[in-house]
XYZ file of C-alpha atoms in Angstrom:
365
model
C 156.541 99.782 22.053
C 159.414 101.676 20.477
C 158.542 105.305 21.128
C 161.430 106.805 19.217
C 161.012 104.830 15.994
C 162.758 106.630 13.186
C 164.278 109.304 15.372
C 166.815 109.659 18.137
C 165.499 108.545 21.503
C 164.940 111.267 24.103
C 167.296 111.385 27.055
C 165.652 110.971 30.482
C 167.801 111.466 33.594
C 166.646 110.631 37.138
C 168.624 111.945 40.111
C 168.058 109.856 43.237
C 167.476 106.121 43.562
C 165.182 106.024 46.572
C 161.536 104.994 46.847
C 160.277 107.354 44.140
C 163.296 107.422 41.825
C 163.729 103.646 41.642
C 160.088 102.971 40.730
C 160.072 105.684 38.079
C 163.342 104.339 36.670
C 161.933 100.831 36.436
C 158.816 102.171 34.710
C 160.608 104.208 32.010
C 163.846 102.326 31.320
C 162.738 100.921 27.951
C 161.040 104.093 26.706
C 164.023 106.426 26.431
C 167.788 106.761 26.568
C 167.716 106.411 30.333
C 170.215 107.341 33.088
C 169.898 106.964 36.870
C 172.278 109.056 38.981
C 172.548 107.951 42.600
C 175.439 108.146 45.043
C 174.901 104.506 46.037
C 174.684 101.381 43.898
C 171.446 100.129 45.445
C 167.892 100.972 46.445
C 167.037 100.412 50.089
C 163.433 99.979 51.211
C 163.642 102.544 54.025
C 160.797 101.314 56.223
C 162.466 97.874 56.397
C 165.792 99.151 57.742
C 164.791 98.942 61.407
C 163.788 95.280 61.069
C 167.161 94.641 59.453
C 168.862 96.020 62.581
C 167.342 93.263 64.733
C 167.357 90.666 61.920
C 170.240 91.440 59.535
C 169.275 88.723 57.041
C 166.081 90.690 56.326
C 168.230 93.226 54.467
C 169.073 90.626 51.795
C 165.584 91.333 50.435
C 165.220 95.016 51.334
C 168.547 96.228 49.909
C 168.419 95.835 46.128
C 171.167 96.627 43.644
C 169.916 99.127 41.072
C 171.085 96.823 38.304
C 168.730 94.058 39.503
C 165.661 96.007 38.368
C 167.203 98.553 35.983
C 168.358 96.278 33.202
C 168.201 98.752 30.325
C 169.596 102.038 31.593
C 172.862 103.678 32.501
C 173.602 103.800 36.247
C 176.045 106.410 37.541
C 177.043 105.876 41.181
C 177.872 109.468 42.068
C 176.299 112.572 43.570
C 174.776 115.189 41.322
C 176.311 118.568 42.150
C 174.864 120.896 39.519
C 172.030 121.203 37.015
C 171.872 123.449 33.968
C 169.016 123.803 31.489
C 170.386 120.870 29.496
C 172.878 118.893 31.628
C 173.590 117.378 35.031
C 177.086 117.539 36.499
C 178.174 114.727 38.831
C 180.745 114.827 41.631
C 183.028 112.660 39.489
C 183.050 115.346 36.775
C 180.698 113.744 34.272
C 178.263 115.894 32.295
C 175.036 114.044 31.530
C 172.749 115.667 28.942
C 168.970 115.417 29.317
C 165.778 116.175 27.482
C 163.725 115.387 30.591
C 164.990 115.477 34.168
C 163.462 114.020 37.333
C 164.760 115.074 40.754
C 164.050 112.547 43.493
C 166.818 113.134 46.029
C 164.538 112.904 49.088
C 166.402 113.276 52.371
C 170.160 113.381 52.834
C 171.320 110.098 54.321
C 174.853 108.957 54.992
C 174.989 105.372 53.783
C 177.746 103.304 52.150
C 178.113 103.066 48.390
C 177.740 99.292 47.974
C 175.150 96.746 49.067
C 177.854 94.610 50.684
C 178.941 97.515 52.881
C 175.327 98.303 53.809
C 174.653 94.697 54.822
C 177.803 94.862 56.935
C 176.426 97.962 58.674
C 173.273 96.079 59.644
C 175.430 93.303 61.108
C 177.346 95.883 63.162
C 174.162 97.553 64.415
C 172.701 94.173 65.312
C 175.827 93.302 67.285
C 175.564 96.653 69.061
C 171.992 95.791 70.113
C 172.801 92.187 71.059
C 175.766 93.110 73.255
C 173.905 95.890 75.130
C 171.804 95.398 78.241
C 170.313 98.888 78.022
C 169.594 100.965 74.913
C 168.731 104.654 74.478
C 166.638 105.766 71.505
C 166.578 109.509 70.827
C 163.502 110.624 68.893
C 159.844 109.661 69.118
C 158.815 109.892 65.479
C 158.042 106.784 63.411
C 161.703 105.724 63.214
C 162.308 105.871 66.969
C 158.976 104.250 67.800
C 159.404 101.415 65.304
C 162.987 100.732 66.413
C 161.866 100.622 70.058
C 159.127 98.185 69.055
C 161.489 95.933 67.100
C 163.985 95.734 69.977
C 161.303 95.283 72.664
C 159.779 92.328 70.801
C 162.961 90.581 69.637
C 164.990 91.317 72.804
C 162.449 91.596 75.638
C 165.131 91.370 78.343
C 166.862 94.563 77.272
C 166.000 97.859 78.931
C 164.904 100.353 76.267
C 164.528 104.070 76.976
C 163.013 106.415 74.395
C 163.489 110.181 74.844
C 161.451 112.622 72.769
C 161.319 116.423 72.828
C 157.632 116.584 71.881
C 154.628 116.413 74.191
C 153.571 113.148 72.552
C 154.924 110.486 70.242
C 154.271 110.489 66.499
C 153.301 114.145 66.247
C 152.587 113.835 62.526
C 149.430 111.826 63.262
C 146.559 112.257 65.690
C 146.750 112.040 69.493
C 144.592 108.903 69.620
C 147.113 106.910 67.570
C 149.963 108.413 69.605
C 148.349 107.353 72.891
C 147.772 103.809 71.654
C 151.415 103.634 70.634
C 152.577 104.933 74.023
C 150.455 102.354 75.854
C 151.809 99.540 73.689
C 155.427 100.569 74.329
C 154.795 100.804 78.078
C 153.234 97.334 78.028
C 156.555 96.093 76.588
C 158.498 97.799 79.420
C 159.877 100.587 77.211
C 160.483 103.715 79.297
C 159.240 106.773 77.410
C 160.450 110.242 78.471
C 158.567 113.101 76.799
C 159.285 116.842 76.537
C 162.968 116.332 77.199
C 166.110 116.080 75.118
C 169.399 114.285 75.612
C 172.777 115.866 75.058
C 174.858 113.618 72.806
C 177.815 116.010 72.653
C 181.047 114.308 73.608
C 179.176 111.014 74.007
C 180.566 107.859 72.476
C 179.100 104.395 72.890
C 181.825 103.760 75.430
C 180.239 106.321 77.742
C 177.153 105.005 79.511
C 175.828 108.038 81.385
C 173.392 110.352 79.606
C 171.930 113.605 80.856
C 168.496 114.979 79.971
C 167.579 118.634 79.474
C 165.824 118.523 82.865
C 169.078 117.564 84.583
C 168.285 113.900 85.131
C 170.809 111.197 84.315
C 170.444 107.560 83.357
C 172.617 104.722 82.114
C 172.565 103.099 78.678
C 175.119 100.858 77.004
C 174.517 102.410 73.572
C 172.251 104.860 71.764
C 170.540 105.282 68.410
C 169.725 108.740 67.050
C 166.319 108.626 65.327
C 165.592 112.284 64.679
C 164.651 113.830 61.313
C 167.037 113.860 58.370
C 167.913 116.901 56.300
C 166.271 117.349 52.909
C 168.461 116.346 50.000
C 168.106 119.720 48.280
C 171.016 121.836 49.545
C 172.987 121.118 46.356
C 170.261 122.760 44.249
C 170.875 126.211 45.757
C 173.670 126.958 43.282
C 171.821 125.641 40.218
C 169.250 126.906 37.702
C 166.600 125.652 40.153
C 167.684 127.895 43.037
C 164.505 129.979 42.713
C 162.270 126.916 42.390
C 162.500 125.987 46.091
C 160.253 127.187 48.893
C 161.524 128.547 52.228
C 161.832 124.972 53.543
C 164.097 123.877 50.696
C 161.417 121.839 48.909
C 160.974 122.016 45.153
C 157.702 123.683 44.176
C 155.766 121.522 41.724
C 152.578 121.930 39.704
C 149.677 119.481 39.528
C 151.558 117.422 36.903
C 154.587 117.107 39.233
C 156.727 119.372 37.077
C 158.884 121.967 38.787
C 156.967 125.216 38.540
C 157.996 127.199 35.478
C 159.708 124.196 33.885
C 158.246 122.071 31.107
C 160.809 119.275 31.194
C 161.897 118.979 34.842
C 159.896 116.891 37.306
C 160.296 116.421 41.060
C 158.857 113.542 43.105
C 159.024 112.206 46.640
C 159.978 113.941 49.863
C 161.741 116.795 48.099
C 158.476 118.254 46.756
C 156.324 120.899 48.422
C 153.114 118.861 47.979
C 151.012 119.530 51.114
C 150.759 115.988 52.413
C 152.571 113.726 54.862
C 155.914 112.537 53.485
C 155.593 108.755 53.293
C 156.953 106.056 51.041
C 153.658 104.869 49.592
C 152.833 108.432 48.511
C 156.272 108.815 46.928
C 155.459 105.677 44.914
C 152.126 107.167 43.809
C 153.920 110.310 42.688
C 156.472 108.226 40.783
C 153.724 106.469 38.821
C 152.001 109.772 37.925
C 155.309 111.317 36.809
C 156.166 108.169 34.821
C 152.777 108.327 33.079
C 153.308 111.993 32.201
C 156.828 111.408 30.926
C 155.584 108.557 28.753
C 152.905 110.863 27.316
C 155.466 113.604 26.624
C 157.837 111.116 25.017
C 154.971 110.063 22.741
C 154.337 113.696 21.801
C 151.016 114.006 23.625
C 149.372 117.368 24.271
C 149.836 119.110 27.623
C 146.108 118.760 28.301
C 146.480 114.980 28.398
C 148.884 114.997 31.353
C 147.763 113.288 34.564
C 147.365 115.328 37.744
C 148.452 114.415 41.249
C 146.076 115.144 44.139
C 147.475 115.506 47.691
C 146.301 112.736 50.021
C 144.817 113.008 53.498
C 146.738 111.552 56.432
C 146.912 107.774 56.473
C 149.691 106.215 58.474
C 150.751 102.713 59.471
C 153.318 102.374 62.240
C 154.553 98.866 62.967
C 155.064 97.784 66.579
C 157.281 94.723 66.482
C 156.385 91.791 64.240
C 152.681 91.326 64.933
C 151.193 94.625 66.090
C 150.785 98.111 64.731
C 148.858 101.370 64.843
C 146.945 102.604 61.808
C 145.416 106.010 61.300
C 142.902 106.340 58.486
C 140.985 109.513 57.590
C 137.988 108.542 59.728
C 139.296 106.095 62.332
C 142.316 104.855 64.276
C 142.945 101.186 65.047
C 145.711 99.374 66.855
C 146.696 95.774 67.509
C 147.004 92.772 65.228
C 144.965 94.033 62.244
C 147.364 96.856 61.361
C 150.127 94.425 62.261
C 148.847 92.015 59.617
C 148.755 94.835 57.063
C 152.338 96.001 57.576
C 154.370 94.516 60.384
C 154.958 90.926 59.262
C 156.707 91.637 55.941
C 156.825 95.473 56.005
C 155.620 95.562 52.371
C 159.021 94.260 51.231
C 157.563 91.549 48.995
C 155.090 94.013 47.486
C 157.796 96.608 46.836
C 160.067 94.023 45.193
C 157.202 92.943 42.915
C 156.626 96.579 41.890
C 160.239 96.594 40.711
C 159.671 93.376 38.733
C 161.585 91.197 41.220
C 160.718 87.986 43.054
C 159.239 88.755 46.514
C 161.492 86.103 48.080
C 164.694 85.620 46.088
C 166.238 82.164 46.349
C 169.709 83.722 46.367
C 171.235 87.155 45.983
């Protein structure tokens, strides 16, 4: 349907091409004069990245050029550095006007600009794993746990040590799920050291001796840092939205996912202050609600018609290698092959590709 029949089409700008931004972009590209601003040329399915480190060819499906799904919009491969009431300024000096703006910059992540470079990174990380006899993983959140699981299953002869500052793994979910995860890792001969940290200052992968905060030392051929990433909101502090962030740097949104006090600026994904766990599937749900509301606004609908977003209770799926997993639902926790069947085999890559209108298993790139 041509929403702007007889009049100039509204300009919709999305900043950030991650889980939330890419799905919203795909949903709205034919309904407005559409622009996606992202510092990289591709969308990467983040929960598939650890599998790609042990199986680099997996990334051929999980790293997707924006142009593959965004066939009808403008793509600007640059950082946004400022926002006014009417325009976005990019790091390359371009001013992009908007009628509606969506901020979906998630967490700050240093990744290459092109898909080819990113696939090359996975090859390098895989070689790093393959050539090591012993591997240190720093951080016991979902990233560290899932990486330890991937390596332990695909390379069972390698010695894997996971060091975590917390009193238990996966502190964002319940202790029952954390204990099941710990037992699974131990059954795969992963050494887990809790309530300690590792100093990585002056450590390169050429140095093999690591020291813990308790004074202990151990050897590892290489290490992977799997601690939390910074929010991608620091750039907003000098913009018209500087007073729209909470003390944690998250954008405060209303029930319609609009930035509080703003009628035409939305925020979705990890950058919002919505009181729920920050996970990809929830970012996708937010993207669909925001897309629905933007479509209504573009059609001239009344404010009362806008959809609301309700925070979700904790539900988490952590994959453990290719066949096992731990799942926490609101009323129960299960581990083993059932959660593995839900997530671990394909890591929702086929499903995510289909959401973007792409073949689950492309014949070629």
